[in-house]
Amino acid sequence: MPRLDQDQETQRIAGSNFTFSGTRIEHLGATAYTLATIAVDVTGSTDGFEDDLRKMAIASVEACKKSPLKDNILVRLIIFSDRFSGGVSEIHGFKPVLEIDTAQYPALVPGGMTPLCDAAFSALGATNTYGQQLRDQDYGVNGICFLITDGGDNASTATMEMVKREARRSVTGEVLESMISILVGVNAANCRHLLNRFKDEAGITQYVDAGDATPQRLAKLADFVSQSVSSQAQAQGTGGPSQNIAATI
Amino acid sequence: MPNRITLAGDSNFFIGDQHLRQGKPCQDYTLTERVGDFVLAIVCDGCSTGLKTDVGARLWALATFAAVRSILKEDPRVALNDTLTRNIEESRWAIVNQSKKIYGLQFKDLLATCGYGLFSSTGGIVHLVGDGVVIEKYRDGRVILSRYDWEKNTPAYPMYAEDFYVGFIKEHGGNINVPRLKCTTVSLFSEEKKDIVTEEIPLGVGMVGVTRLYDEHMMRELECVCISTDGITQIRMLHEGEMADWVWAAGELVRLKNSTGEFMKRRTRGFLQDIGKTGKVPFDDLGCAAVSISVDESATEE
């Protein structure tokens, strides 16, 4: 049973049964934060490279700890499969990156179908909800979400409309100063067109093809994730519109 | 047993539109530090017509901090009164003088106002040489704003003590009994109810600094004390130049959403964003330092 974290508070994304957790705002001392969400596919088709996916998540978070703006980064890690209630299981909510103990990350157990809409809704919706609360408390806030998947959506409870709504909300500048959402295809050569269509329909910022799910490729994906988070953290406060990140994985 | 009082300090300073356009540096500087059981908040505003007064403002702030630290090291429970302010003045003067020689600074580099607040759970003191605004927010919702303005916009600076204020007194007409410093106190009880009181302060009194004292009872009633440079009285529409109401602007500084960590940096950031939406900018540099006072209902003092 996971240890209760008194610093974390669980809340609901409005208009849904999806929940997320985040550090209690009164425990946050900085002036501004980048909310980074990493959503990792653990459906049946990831069997065989689930360990490398776990290592990728660990490497991403550990690299974020080296960012010059590490004190201003909050990371949320979720895994998705229709085995989970609501399609999503939260490994941890929005937490200052320096407080994350990646040694506690559980082994990933592949299985189930792909609730990509659920993952996207949870990632974007939680970022919008928590981001709004931070903004109301005078914090500067921007966001970045990574949806890492090897297949298209086929088992969500959240609808595409719900995802679109949260994606739109995240880029108007009213809730977050800026937001970048990245759909990452791993081992997804066969469904690249599907994922591109998903990205367009949902209003996700960009699609990146990470290639095959080899340890080397996933290590490069970890670099991409951490560098993108660091870039977004540095963009915090510039007030510019959401920009694409040049993806070379 | 009374409930425990917890103090936190934070500050922020940023360049105004005028200096930004002129290519000048920000001449306001602020500092907050915990010193023993006290929280110290300092704001300094360099004279725009001086020389390297951005350096001067920093030097006065750091010298004040060093002076307070040294005094509290000798007497951790020092009484908050005029003796303390004189001792701080003496100590920081020695530091500034020495620094002036070491760094080859001139008189005109060191022309800066200096306001500081020193608070513990049992009391506080605010001392201001120059101009600026002191804002007190109370738990019952009252906000009391005290704005200090000098005639001819020629404020006192601690540096004028170098010639024993001879030049400054002459500039202000030569008579130390004539009021040259005005304190306008606006007490806000609610949206509708407001009191305004004006106090005229003689030159001889104002030039060495004004003091505000807070006893233990007041500390339990206060939520926050903020000292601001006069930049808060110069929030203007960017193009038309129309000035915003200083009472509103100063009140915004203590509309704290929370008091953890960098709370003043967040508040001033939020303030700048809010005024930006209506086309307003801080015309002058702005520096503010605040001490927030929390009463912990679940804990009592030892």
Tab-separated table of N, CA and C in Angstrom, chain A residues 6 12 24-25 87 89 109 128 178 189 201 204 209 216 218 222 225 230 238 243 246:
chain	number	residue	atom	x	y	z
A	6	GLN	N	1.352	13.396	3.217
A	6	GLN	CA	0.559	14.494	3.783
A	6	GLN	C	0.673	15.757	2.966
A	12	ARG	N	-10.532	16.463	-8.061
A	12	ARG	CA	-11.202	15.952	-9.260
A	12	ARG	C	-11.077	16.955	-10.404
A	24	ARG	N	0.226	20.261	-1.927
A	24	ARG	CA	-0.592	21.347	-1.374
A	24	ARG	C	0.082	22.682	-1.694
A	25	ILE	N	-0.704	23.599	-2.199
A	25	ILE	CA	-0.132	24.843	-2.698
A	25	ILE	C	0.572	25.630	-1.601
A	87	GLY	N	-8.921	4.113	-16.695
A	87	GLY	CA	-7.882	4.013	-17.717
A	87	GLY	C	-6.514	4.516	-17.297
A	89	SER	N	-3.577	5.214	-14.037
A	89	SER	CA	-3.118	5.027	-12.656
A	89	SER	C	-2.001	6.030	-12.393
A	109	VAL	N	3.709	-3.417	-15.411
A	109	VAL	CA	3.149	-4.722	-15.813
A	109	VAL	C	2.247	-4.493	-17.018
A	128	ASN	N	-4.514	21.704	-16.274
A	128	ASN	CA	-5.366	22.900	-16.292
A	128	ASN	C	-5.926	23.204	-14.901
A	178	SER	N	1.496	29.134	-20.917
A	178	SER	CA	1.657	28.415	-22.183
A	178	SER	C	1.582	26.925	-21.890
A	189	ALA	N	5.347	2.628	-35.814
A	189	ALA	CA	5.460	2.835	-37.262
A	189	ALA	C	4.148	2.491	-37.970
A	201	GLU	N	-6.936	15.893	-34.165
A	201	GLU	CA	-8.322	15.963	-33.685
A	201	GLU	C	-8.394	16.487	-32.254
A	204	ILE	N	-3.642	18.428	-29.852
A	204	ILE	CA	-2.347	18.277	-29.183
A	204	ILE	C	-1.285	18.981	-30.028
A	209	ASP	N	7.780	10.940	-33.430
A	209	ASP	CA	7.981	9.503	-33.599
A	209	ASP	C	9.311	9.141	-32.947
A	216	GLN	N	18.317	2.158	-26.451
A	216	GLN	CA	19.006	3.384	-26.874
A	216	GLN	C	18.004	4.467	-27.251
A	218	LEU	N	14.886	4.724	-26.267
A	218	LEU	CA	14.133	5.178	-25.096
A	218	LEU	C	15.000	6.067	-24.204
A	222	ALA	N	14.174	9.881	-23.170
A	222	ALA	CA	14.317	10.462	-21.824
A	222	ALA	C	15.023	11.817	-21.907
A	225	VAL	N	12.610	14.341	-23.296
A	225	VAL	CA	11.619	14.737	-22.283
A	225	VAL	C	12.242	15.752	-21.324
A	230	SER	N	12.916	21.310	-19.373
A	230	SER	CA	13.831	22.387	-19.007
A	230	SER	C	13.592	23.629	-19.866
A	238	THR	N	7.864	34.386	-19.838
A	238	THR	CA	8.088	35.200	-21.029
A	238	THR	C	6.767	35.591	-21.676
A	243	GLN	N	4.882	27.197	-27.969
A	243	GLN	CA	5.734	26.949	-29.136
A	243	GLN	C	6.016	25.467	-29.267
A	246	ALA	N	11.514	21.541	-31.087
A	246	ALA	CA	12.169	20.799	-32.179
A	246	ALA	C	12.533	19.429	-31.657
